[in-house]
PDB file of N, CA and C in Angstrom:
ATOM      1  N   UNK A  25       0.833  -1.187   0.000  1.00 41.00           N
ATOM      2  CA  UNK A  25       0.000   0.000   0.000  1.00 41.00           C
ATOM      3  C   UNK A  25       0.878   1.251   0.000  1.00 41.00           C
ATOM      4  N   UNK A  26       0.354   2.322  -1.126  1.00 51.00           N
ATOM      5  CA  UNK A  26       1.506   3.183  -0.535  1.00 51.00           C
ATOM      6  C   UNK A  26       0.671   4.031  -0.207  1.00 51.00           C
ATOM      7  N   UNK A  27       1.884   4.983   0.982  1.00 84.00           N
ATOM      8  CA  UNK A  27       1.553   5.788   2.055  1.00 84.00           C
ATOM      9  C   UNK A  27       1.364   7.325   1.278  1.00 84.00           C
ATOM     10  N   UNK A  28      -0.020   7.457   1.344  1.00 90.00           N
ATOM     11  CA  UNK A  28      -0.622   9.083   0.473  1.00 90.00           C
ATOM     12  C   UNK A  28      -0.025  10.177   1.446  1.00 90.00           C
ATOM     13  N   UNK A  29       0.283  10.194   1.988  1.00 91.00           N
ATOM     14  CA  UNK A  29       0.089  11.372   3.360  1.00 91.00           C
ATOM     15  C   UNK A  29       2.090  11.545   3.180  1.00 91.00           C
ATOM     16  N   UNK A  30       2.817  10.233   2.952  1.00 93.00           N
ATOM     17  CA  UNK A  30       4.456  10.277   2.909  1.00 93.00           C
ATOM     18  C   UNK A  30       4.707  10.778   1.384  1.00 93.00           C
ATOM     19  N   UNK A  31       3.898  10.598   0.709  1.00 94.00           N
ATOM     20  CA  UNK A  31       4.046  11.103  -0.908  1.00 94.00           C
ATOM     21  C   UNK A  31       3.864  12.577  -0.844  1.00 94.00           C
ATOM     22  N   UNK A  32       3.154  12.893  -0.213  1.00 96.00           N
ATOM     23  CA  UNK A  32       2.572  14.369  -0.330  1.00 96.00           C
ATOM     24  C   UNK A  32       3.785  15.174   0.569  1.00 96.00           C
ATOM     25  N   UNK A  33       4.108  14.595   1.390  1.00 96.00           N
ATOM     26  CA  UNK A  33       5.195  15.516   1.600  1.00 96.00           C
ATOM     27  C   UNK A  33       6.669  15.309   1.100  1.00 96.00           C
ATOM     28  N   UNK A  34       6.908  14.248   0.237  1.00 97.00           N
ATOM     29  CA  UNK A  34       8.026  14.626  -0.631  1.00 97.00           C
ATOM     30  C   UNK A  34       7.663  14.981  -1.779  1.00 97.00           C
ATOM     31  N   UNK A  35       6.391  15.232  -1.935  1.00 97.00           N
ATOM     32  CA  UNK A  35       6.489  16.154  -3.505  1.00 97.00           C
ATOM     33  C   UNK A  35       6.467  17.603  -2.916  1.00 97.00           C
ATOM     34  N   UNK A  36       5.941  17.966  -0.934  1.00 97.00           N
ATOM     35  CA  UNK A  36       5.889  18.937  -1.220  1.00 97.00           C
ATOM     36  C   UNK A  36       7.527  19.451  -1.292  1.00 97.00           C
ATOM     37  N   UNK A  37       8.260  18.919  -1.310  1.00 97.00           N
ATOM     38  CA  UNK A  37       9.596  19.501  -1.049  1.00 97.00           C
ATOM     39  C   UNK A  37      10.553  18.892  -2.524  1.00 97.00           C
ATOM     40  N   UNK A  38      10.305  17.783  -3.018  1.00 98.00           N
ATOM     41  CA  UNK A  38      11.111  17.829  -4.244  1.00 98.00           C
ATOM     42  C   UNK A  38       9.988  17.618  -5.401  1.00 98.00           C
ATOM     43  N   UNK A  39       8.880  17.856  -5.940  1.00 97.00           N
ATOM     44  CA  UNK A  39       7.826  18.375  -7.007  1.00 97.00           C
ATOM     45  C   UNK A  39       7.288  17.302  -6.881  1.00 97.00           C
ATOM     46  N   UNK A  40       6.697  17.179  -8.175  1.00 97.00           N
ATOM     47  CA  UNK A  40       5.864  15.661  -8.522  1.00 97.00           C
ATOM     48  C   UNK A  40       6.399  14.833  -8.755  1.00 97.00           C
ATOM     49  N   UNK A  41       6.418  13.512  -8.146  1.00 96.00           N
ATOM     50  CA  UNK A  41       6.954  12.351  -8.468  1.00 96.00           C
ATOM     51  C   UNK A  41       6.078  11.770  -9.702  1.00 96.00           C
ATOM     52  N   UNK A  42       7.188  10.354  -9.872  1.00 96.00           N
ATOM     53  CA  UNK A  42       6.327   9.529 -11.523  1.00 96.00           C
ATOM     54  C   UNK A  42       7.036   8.231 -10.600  1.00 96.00           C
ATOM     55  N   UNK A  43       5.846   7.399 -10.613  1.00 95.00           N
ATOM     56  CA  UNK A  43       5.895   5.957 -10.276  1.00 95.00           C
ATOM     57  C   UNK A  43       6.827   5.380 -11.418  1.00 95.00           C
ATOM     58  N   UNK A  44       7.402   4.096 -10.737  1.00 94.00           N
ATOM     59  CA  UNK A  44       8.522   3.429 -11.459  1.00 94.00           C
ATOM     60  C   UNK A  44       8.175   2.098 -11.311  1.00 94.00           C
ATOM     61  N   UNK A  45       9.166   1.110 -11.040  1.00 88.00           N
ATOM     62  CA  UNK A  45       8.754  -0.037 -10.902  1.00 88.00           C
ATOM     63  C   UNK A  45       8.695  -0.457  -9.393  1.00 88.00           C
ATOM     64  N   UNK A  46       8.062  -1.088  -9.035  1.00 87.00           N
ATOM     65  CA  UNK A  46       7.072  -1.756  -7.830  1.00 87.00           C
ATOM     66  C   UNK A  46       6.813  -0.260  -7.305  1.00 87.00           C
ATOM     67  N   UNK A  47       7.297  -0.301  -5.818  1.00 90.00           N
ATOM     68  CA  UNK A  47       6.721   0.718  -4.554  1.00 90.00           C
ATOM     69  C   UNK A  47       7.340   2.167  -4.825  1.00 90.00           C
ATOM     70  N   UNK A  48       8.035   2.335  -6.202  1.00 95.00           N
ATOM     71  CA  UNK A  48       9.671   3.234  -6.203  1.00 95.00           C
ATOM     72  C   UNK A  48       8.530   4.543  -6.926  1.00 95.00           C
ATOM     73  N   UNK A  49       9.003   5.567  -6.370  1.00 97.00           N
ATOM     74  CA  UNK A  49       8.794   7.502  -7.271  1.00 97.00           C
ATOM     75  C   UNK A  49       9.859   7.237  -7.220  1.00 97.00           C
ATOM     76  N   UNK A  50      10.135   8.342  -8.421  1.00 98.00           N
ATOM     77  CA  UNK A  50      10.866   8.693  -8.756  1.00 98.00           C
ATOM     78  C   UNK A  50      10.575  10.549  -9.157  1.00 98.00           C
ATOM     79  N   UNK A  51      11.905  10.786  -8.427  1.00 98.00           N
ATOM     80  CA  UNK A  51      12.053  12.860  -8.840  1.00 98.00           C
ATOM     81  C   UNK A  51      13.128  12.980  -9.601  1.00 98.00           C
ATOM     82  N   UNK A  52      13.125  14.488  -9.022  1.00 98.00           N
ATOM     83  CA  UNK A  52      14.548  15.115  -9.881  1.00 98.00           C
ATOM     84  C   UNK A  52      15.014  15.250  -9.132  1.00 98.00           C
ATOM     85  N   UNK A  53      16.583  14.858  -9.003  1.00 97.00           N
ATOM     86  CA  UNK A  53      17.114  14.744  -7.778  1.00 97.00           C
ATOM     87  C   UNK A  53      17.707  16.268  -7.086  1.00 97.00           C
ATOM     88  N   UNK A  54      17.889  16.303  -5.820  1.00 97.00           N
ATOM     89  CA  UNK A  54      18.409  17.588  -5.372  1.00 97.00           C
ATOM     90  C   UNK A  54      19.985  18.210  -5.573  1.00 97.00           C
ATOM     91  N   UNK A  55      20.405  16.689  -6.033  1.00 97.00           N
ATOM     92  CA  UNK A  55      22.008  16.731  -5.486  1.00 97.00           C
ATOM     93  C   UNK A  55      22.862  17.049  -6.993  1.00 97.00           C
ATOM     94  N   UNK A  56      22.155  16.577  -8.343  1.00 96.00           N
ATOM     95  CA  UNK A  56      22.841  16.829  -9.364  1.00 96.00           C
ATOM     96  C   UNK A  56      20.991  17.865 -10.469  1.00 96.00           C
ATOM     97  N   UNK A  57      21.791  17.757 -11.325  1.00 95.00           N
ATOM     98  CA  UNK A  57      20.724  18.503 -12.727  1.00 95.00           C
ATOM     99  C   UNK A  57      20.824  17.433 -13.795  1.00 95.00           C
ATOM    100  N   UNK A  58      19.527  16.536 -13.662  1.00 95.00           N
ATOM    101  CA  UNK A  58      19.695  15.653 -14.869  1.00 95.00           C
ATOM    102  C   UNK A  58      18.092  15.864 -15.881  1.00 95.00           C
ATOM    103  N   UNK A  59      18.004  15.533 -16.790  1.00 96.00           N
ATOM    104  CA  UNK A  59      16.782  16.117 -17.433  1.00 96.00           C
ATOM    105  C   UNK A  59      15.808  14.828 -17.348  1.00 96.00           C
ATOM    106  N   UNK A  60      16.357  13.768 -16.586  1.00 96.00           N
ATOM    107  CA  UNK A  60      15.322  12.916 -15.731  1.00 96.00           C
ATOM    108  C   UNK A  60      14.929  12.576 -14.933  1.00 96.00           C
ATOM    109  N   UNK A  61      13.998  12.363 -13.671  1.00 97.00           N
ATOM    110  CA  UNK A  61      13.980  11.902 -12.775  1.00 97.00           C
ATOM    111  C   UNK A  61      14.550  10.938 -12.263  1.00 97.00           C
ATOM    112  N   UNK A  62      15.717  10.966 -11.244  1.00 97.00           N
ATOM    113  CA  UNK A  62      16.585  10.116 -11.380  1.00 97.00           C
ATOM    114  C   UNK A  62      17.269   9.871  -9.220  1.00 97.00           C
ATOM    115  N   UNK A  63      16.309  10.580  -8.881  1.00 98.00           N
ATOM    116  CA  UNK A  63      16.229  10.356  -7.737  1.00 98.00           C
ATOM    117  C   UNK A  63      15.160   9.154  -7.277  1.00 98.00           C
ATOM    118  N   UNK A  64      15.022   7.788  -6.823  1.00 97.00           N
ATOM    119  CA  UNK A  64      13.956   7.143  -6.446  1.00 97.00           C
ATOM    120  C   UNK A  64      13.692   6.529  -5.181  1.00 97.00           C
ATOM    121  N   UNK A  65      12.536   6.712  -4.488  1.00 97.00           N
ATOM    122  CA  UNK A  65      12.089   6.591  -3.042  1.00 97.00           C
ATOM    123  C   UNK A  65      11.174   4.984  -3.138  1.00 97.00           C
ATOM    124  N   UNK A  66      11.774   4.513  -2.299  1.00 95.00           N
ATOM    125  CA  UNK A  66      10.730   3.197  -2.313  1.00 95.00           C
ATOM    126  C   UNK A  66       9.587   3.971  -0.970  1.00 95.00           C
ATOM    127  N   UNK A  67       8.272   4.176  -1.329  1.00 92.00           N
ATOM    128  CA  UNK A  67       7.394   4.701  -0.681  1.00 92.00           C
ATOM    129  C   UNK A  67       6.484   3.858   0.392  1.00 92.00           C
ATOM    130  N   UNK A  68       7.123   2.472   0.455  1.00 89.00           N
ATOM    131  CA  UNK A  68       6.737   1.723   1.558  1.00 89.00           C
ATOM    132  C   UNK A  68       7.644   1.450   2.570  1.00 89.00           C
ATOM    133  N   UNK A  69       6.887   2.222   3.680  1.00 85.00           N
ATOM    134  CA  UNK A  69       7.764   1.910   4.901  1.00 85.00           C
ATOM    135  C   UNK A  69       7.822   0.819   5.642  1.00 85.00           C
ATOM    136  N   UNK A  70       8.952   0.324   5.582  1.00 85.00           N
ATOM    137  CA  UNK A  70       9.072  -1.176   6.172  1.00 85.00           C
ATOM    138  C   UNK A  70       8.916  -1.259   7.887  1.00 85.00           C
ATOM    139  N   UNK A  71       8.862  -2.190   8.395  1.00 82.00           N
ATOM    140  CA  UNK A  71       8.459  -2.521   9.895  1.00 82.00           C
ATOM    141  C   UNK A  71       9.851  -1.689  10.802  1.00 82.00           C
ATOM    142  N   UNK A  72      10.933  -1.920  10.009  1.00 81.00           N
ATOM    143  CA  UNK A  72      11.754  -0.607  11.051  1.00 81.00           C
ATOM    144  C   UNK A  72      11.678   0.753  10.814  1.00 81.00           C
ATOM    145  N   UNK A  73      11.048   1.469   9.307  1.00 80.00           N
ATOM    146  CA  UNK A  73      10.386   2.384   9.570  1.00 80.00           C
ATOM    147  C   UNK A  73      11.241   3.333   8.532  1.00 80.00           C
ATOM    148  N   UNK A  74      11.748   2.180   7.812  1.00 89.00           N
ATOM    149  CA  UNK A  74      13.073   2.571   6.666  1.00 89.00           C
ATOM    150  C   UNK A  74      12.567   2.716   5.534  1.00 89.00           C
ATOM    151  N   UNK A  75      12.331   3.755   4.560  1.00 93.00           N
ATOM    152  CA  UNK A  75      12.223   3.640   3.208  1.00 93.00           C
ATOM    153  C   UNK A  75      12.980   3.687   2.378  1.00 93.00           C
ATOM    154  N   UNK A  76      13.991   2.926   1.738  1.00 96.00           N
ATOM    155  CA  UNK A  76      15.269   3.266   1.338  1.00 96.00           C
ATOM    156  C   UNK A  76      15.270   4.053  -0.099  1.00 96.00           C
ATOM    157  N   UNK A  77      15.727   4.693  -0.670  1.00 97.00           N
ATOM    158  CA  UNK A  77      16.279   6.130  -1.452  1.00 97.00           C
ATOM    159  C   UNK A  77      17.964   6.272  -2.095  1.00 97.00           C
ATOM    160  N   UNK A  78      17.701   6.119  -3.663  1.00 97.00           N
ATOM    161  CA  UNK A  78      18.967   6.197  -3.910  1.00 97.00           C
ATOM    162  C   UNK A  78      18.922   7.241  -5.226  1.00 97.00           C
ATOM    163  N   UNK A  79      19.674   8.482  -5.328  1.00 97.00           N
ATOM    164  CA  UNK A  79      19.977   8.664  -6.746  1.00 97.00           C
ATOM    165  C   UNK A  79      20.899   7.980  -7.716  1.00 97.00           C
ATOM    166  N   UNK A  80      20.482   8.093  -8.918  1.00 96.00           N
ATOM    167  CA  UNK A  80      21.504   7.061  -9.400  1.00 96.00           C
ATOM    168  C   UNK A  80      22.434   7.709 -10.547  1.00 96.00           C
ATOM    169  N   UNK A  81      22.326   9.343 -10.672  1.00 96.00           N
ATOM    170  CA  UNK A  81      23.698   9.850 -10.960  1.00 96.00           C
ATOM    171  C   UNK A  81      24.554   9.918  -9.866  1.00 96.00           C
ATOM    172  N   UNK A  82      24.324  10.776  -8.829  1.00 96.00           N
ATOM    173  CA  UNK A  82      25.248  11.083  -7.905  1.00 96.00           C
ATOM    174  C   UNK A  82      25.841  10.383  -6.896  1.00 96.00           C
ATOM    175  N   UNK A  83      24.980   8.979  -6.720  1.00 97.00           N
ATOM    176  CA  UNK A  83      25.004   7.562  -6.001  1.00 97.00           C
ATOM    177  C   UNK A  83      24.844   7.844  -4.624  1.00 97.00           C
ATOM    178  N   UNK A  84      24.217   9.045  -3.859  1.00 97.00           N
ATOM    179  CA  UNK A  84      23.953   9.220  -2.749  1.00 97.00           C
ATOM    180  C   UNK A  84      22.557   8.107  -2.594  1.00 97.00           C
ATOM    181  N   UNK A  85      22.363   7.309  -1.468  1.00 97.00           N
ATOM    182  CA  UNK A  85      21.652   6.973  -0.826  1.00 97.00           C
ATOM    183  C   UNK A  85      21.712   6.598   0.288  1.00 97.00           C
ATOM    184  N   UNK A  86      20.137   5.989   0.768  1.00 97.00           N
ATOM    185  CA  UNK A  86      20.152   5.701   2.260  1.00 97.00           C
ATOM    186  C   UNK A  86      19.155   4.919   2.542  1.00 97.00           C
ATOM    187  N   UNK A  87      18.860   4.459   3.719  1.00 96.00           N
ATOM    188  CA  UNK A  87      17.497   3.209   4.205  1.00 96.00           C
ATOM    189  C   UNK A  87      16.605   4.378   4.672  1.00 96.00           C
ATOM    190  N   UNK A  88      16.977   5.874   5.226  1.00 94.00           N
ATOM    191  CA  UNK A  88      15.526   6.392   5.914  1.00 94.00           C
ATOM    192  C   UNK A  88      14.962   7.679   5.064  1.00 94.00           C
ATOM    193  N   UNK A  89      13.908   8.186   4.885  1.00 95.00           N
ATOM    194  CA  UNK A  89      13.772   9.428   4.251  1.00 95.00           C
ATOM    195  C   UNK A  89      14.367  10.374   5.360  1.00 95.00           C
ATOM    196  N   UNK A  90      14.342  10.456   6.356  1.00 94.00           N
ATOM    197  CA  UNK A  90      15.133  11.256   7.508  1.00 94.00           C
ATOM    198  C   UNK A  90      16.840  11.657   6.975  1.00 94.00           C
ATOM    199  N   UNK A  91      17.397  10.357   6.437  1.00 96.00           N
ATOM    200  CA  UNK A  91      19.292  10.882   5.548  1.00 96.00           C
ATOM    201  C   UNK A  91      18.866  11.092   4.533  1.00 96.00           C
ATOM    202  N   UNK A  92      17.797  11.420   4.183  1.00 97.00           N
ATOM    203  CA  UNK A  92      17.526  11.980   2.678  1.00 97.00           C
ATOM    204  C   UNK A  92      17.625  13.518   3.044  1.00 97.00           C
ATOM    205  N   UNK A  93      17.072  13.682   3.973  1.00 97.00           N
ATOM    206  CA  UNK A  93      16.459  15.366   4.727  1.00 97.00           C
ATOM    207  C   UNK A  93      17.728  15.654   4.893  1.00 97.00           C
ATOM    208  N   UNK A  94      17.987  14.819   5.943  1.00 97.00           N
ATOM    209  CA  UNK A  94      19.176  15.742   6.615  1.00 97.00           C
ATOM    210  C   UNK A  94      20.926  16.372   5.437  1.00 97.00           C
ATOM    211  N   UNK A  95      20.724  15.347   4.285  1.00 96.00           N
ATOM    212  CA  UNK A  95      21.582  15.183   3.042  1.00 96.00           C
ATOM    213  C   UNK A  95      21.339  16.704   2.309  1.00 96.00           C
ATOM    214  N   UNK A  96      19.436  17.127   2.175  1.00 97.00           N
ATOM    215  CA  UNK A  96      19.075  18.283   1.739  1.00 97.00           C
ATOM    216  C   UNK A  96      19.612  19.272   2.545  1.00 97.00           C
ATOM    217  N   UNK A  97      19.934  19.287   3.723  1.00 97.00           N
ATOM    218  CA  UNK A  97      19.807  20.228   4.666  1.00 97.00           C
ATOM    219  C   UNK A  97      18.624  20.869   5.050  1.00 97.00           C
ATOM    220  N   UNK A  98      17.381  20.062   5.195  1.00 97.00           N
ATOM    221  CA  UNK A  98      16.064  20.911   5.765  1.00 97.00           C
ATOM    222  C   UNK A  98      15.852  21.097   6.773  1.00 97.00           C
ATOM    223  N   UNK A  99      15.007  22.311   6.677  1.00 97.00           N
ATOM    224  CA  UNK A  99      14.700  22.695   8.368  1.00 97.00           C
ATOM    225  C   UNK A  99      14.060  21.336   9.538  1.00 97.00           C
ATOM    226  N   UNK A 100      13.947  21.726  10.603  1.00 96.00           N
ATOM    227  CA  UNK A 100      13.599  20.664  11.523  1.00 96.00           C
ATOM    228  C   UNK A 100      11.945  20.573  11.510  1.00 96.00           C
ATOM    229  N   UNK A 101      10.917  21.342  10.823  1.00 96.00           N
ATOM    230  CA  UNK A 101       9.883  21.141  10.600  1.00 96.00           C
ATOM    231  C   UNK A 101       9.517  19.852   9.507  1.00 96.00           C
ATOM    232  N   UNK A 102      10.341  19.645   9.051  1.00 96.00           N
ATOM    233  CA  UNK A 102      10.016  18.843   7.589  1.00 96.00           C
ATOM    234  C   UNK A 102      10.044  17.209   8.620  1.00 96.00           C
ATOM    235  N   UNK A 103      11.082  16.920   9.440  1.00 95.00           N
ATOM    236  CA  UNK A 103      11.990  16.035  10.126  1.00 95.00           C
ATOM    237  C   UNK A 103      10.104  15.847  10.914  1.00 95.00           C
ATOM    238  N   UNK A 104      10.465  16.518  11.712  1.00 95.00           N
ATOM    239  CA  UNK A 104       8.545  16.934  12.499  1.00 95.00           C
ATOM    240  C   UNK A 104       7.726  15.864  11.678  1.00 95.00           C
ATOM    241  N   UNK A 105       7.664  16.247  10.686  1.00 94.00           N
ATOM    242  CA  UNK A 105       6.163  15.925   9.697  1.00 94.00           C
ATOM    243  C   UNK A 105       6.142  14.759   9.239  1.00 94.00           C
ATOM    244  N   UNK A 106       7.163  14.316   8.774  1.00 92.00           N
ATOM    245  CA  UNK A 106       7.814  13.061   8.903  1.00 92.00           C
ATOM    246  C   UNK A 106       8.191  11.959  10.302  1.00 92.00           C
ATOM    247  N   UNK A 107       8.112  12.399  11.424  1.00 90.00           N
ATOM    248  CA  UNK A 107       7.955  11.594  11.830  1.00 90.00           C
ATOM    249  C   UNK A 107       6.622  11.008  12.405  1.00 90.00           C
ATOM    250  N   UNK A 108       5.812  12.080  12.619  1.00 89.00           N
ATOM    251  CA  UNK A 108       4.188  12.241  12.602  1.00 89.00           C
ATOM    252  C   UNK A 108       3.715  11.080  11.436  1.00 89.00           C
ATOM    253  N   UNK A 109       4.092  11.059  10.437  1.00 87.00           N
ATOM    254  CA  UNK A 109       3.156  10.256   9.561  1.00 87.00           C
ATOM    255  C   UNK A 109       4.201   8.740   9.598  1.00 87.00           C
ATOM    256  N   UNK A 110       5.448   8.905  10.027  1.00 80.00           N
ATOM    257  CA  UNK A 110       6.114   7.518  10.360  1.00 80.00           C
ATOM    258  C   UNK A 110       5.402   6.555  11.653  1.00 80.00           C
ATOM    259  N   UNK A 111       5.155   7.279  12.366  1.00 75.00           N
ATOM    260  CA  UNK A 111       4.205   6.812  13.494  1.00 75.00           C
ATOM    261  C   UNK A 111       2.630   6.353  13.008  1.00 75.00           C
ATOM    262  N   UNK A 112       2.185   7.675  12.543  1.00 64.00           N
ATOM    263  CA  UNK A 112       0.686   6.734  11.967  1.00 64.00           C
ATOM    264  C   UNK A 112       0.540   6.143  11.342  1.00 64.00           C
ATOM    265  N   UNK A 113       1.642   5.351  10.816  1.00 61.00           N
ATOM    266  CA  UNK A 113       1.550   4.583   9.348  1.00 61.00           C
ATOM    267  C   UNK A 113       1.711   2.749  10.654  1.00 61.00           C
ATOM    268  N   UNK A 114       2.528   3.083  11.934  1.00 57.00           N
ATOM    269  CA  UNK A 114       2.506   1.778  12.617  1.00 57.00           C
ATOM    270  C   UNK A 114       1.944   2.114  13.737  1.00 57.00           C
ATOM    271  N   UNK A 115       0.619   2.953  13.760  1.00 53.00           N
ATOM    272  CA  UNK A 115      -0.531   3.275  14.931  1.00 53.00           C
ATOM    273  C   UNK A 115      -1.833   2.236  14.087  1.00 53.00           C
ATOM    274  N   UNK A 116      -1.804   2.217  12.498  1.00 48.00           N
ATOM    275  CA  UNK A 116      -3.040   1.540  12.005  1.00 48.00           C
ATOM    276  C   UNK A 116      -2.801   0.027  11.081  1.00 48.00           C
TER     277      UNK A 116
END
């Protein structure tokens, strides 16, 4: 199932994603300028609470959207909002 409420807040911060293959969006990544979406988020959060994330020009990745944030340098509100919907996703 993917999580509507975890999508919506990484498009609000890196645009509209485009589904890929299985659970994966895919953006434009933050870290390089490629004229494809080439950043991709697996949008199901697993039982430790990991969604893992890799670009695949710049080869930055990670298991949490949290080293995705902190990689952007975002404020501590974003971190907030994210963990709010990391919790309600293993409250239901």
């Amino acid at each position: 199932m993917k999580n509507i409420q975890l999508l919506q807040l990484l498009e609000s911060i890196l645009g509209k994603g485009k589904s890929t293959s299985g659970n994966n969006i895919a953006f434009f990544s933050p870290f390089v300028s490629h004229y494809k979406p080439k950043l991709e988020i697996d949008i199901n959060t697993t039982r430790d609470g990991e969604n893992a994330w890799h670009c695949w020009i710049s080869d930055k990745k990670g298991r949490s959207i949290s080293s995705l944030f902190k990689q952007m340098g975002l404020p501590k509100t974003y971190f907030e909002q994210l963990n709010k919907i990391v919790e309600w996703i293993f409250t239901y």
